[in-house]
Short mmCIF file of C-alpha atoms in Angstrom, two decimals:
data_model
loop_
_atom_site.label_atom_id
_atom_site.label_comp_id
_atom_site.label_asym_id
_atom_site.label_seq_id
_atom_site.Cartn_x
_atom_site.Cartn_y
_atom_site.Cartn_z
CA MET A 1 14.32 -20.80 -3.02
CA GLY A 2 16.17 -23.58 -4.77
CA VAL A 3 19.28 -23.25 -6.88
CA LEU A 4 17.29 -22.86 -10.11
CA GLU A 5 15.11 -20.08 -8.72
CA ASP A 6 18.06 -18.31 -7.10
CA LEU A 7 20.12 -18.36 -10.29
CA ALA A 8 17.21 -17.28 -12.47
CA ASP A 9 16.18 -14.49 -10.11
CA ASN A 10 19.74 -13.15 -9.82
CA LEU A 11 20.07 -13.21 -13.60
CA ALA A 12 16.70 -11.47 -13.97
CA LYS A 13 17.72 -8.77 -11.49
CA ASP A 14 21.03 -8.16 -13.29
CA THR A 15 19.41 -8.24 -16.73
CA ILE A 16 16.75 -5.70 -15.78
CA ALA A 17 19.38 -3.39 -14.29
CA HIS A 18 21.62 -3.65 -17.36
CA ALA A 19 18.69 -3.28 -19.77
CA ALA A 20 17.55 -0.11 -18.02
CA LYS A 21 20.98 1.43 -18.63
CA LEU A 22 20.83 0.50 -22.32
CA GLY A 23 17.31 1.83 -22.73
CA ASP A 24 15.89 -1.21 -24.55
CA GLU A 25 14.59 -3.37 -21.75
CA ASP A 26 12.43 -5.69 -23.83
CA GLU A 27 15.12 -6.51 -26.38
CA VAL A 28 17.80 -7.26 -23.78
CA ILE A 29 15.45 -9.46 -21.77
CA ARG A 30 14.35 -11.34 -24.90
CA ALA A 31 17.96 -11.91 -25.96
CA VAL A 32 18.95 -13.32 -22.58
CA ALA A 33 15.84 -15.52 -22.45
CA LYS A 34 16.54 -16.82 -25.95
CA LYS A 35 20.13 -17.67 -25.03
CA LEU A 36 18.93 -19.50 -21.92
CA GLY A 37 16.37 -21.40 -23.96
CA THR A 38 19.06 -22.90 -26.18
CA SER A 39 20.46 -24.84 -23.23
CA SER A 40 17.68 -25.02 -20.64
CA THR A 41 14.02 -24.26 -21.25
CA THR A 42 13.37 -24.75 -17.54
CA MET A 43 15.88 -22.03 -16.70
CA GLU A 44 14.41 -19.80 -19.42
CA GLU A 45 10.89 -20.16 -18.00
CA THR A 46 12.07 -19.52 -14.45
CA PHE A 47 14.06 -16.49 -15.60
CA MET A 48 11.03 -15.06 -17.42
CA THR A 49 8.85 -15.64 -14.35
CA SER A 50 11.36 -13.71 -12.23
CA VAL A 51 11.49 -10.93 -14.82
CA ARG A 52 7.69 -10.64 -14.93
CA VAL A 53 7.41 -10.63 -11.13
CA ARG A 54 10.14 -8.02 -10.73
CA LEU A 55 8.71 -5.74 -13.44
CA ALA A 56 5.18 -6.09 -12.04
CA GLU A 57 6.42 -5.21 -8.57
CA ARG A 58 8.28 -2.19 -9.96
CA ARG A 59 5.15 -0.95 -11.76
CA ALA A 60 3.03 -1.47 -8.64
CA ARG A 61 5.52 0.46 -6.50
CA GLN A 62 5.58 3.31 -9.01
CA PHE A 63 1.78 3.39 -8.94
CA LEU A 64 1.71 3.33 -5.14
CA ASP A 65 4.29 6.12 -4.91
CA GLU A 66 2.30 8.24 -7.35
CA GLN A 67 -0.93 7.65 -5.44
CA ILE A 68 0.71 8.65 -2.18
CA LYS A 69 2.16 11.80 -3.78
CA GLN A 70 -1.31 12.72 -5.03
CA GLY A 71 -2.76 12.15 -1.58
CA PHE A 72 -5.13 9.34 -2.55
CA LEU A 73 -3.57 6.83 -0.20
CA ALA A 74 -2.10 9.26 2.30
CA LYS A 75 -4.82 8.65 4.85
CA ASP A 76 -6.27 5.28 5.75
CA THR A 77 -10.03 5.65 5.69
CA GLY A 78 -10.78 1.95 6.00
CA PRO A 79 -12.44 -0.29 3.47
CA LYS A 80 -14.83 1.29 1.03
CA LEU A 81 -18.01 -0.64 0.34
CA MET A 82 -19.93 -0.27 -2.87
CA ASP A 83 -23.52 0.83 -2.48
CA ASP A 84 -25.52 -1.84 -4.24
CA GLY A 85 -28.87 -0.33 -3.25
CA HIS A 86 -29.71 -2.88 -0.53
#
C-alpha cells in the first residue's frame, strides 16, 4: 500500500479499537472522518474505505465463527448445487 492507504488504514484500525472501548462506534468514526474531511477529502474517503472493509471483515468473521460453532461449516461437504428440475 502507499502512504495514504497505510496512514488511513492505521487510523481506521486505531479508531475502531478506541470506539469499541467507548461504546459508540458510529459516532467516533463519524467525528474522525469529519475532522479528516476538513483538511483532506482524499484521506477521509480512504479512511472510510478502510473502516468499512475492517468492519465488514469483522462481521464476516463473527458469522463464520458462529456457523462453525453451530456445526454448519464444520464439515466440508463440497459445493451444493441447486436442483433446477433439469
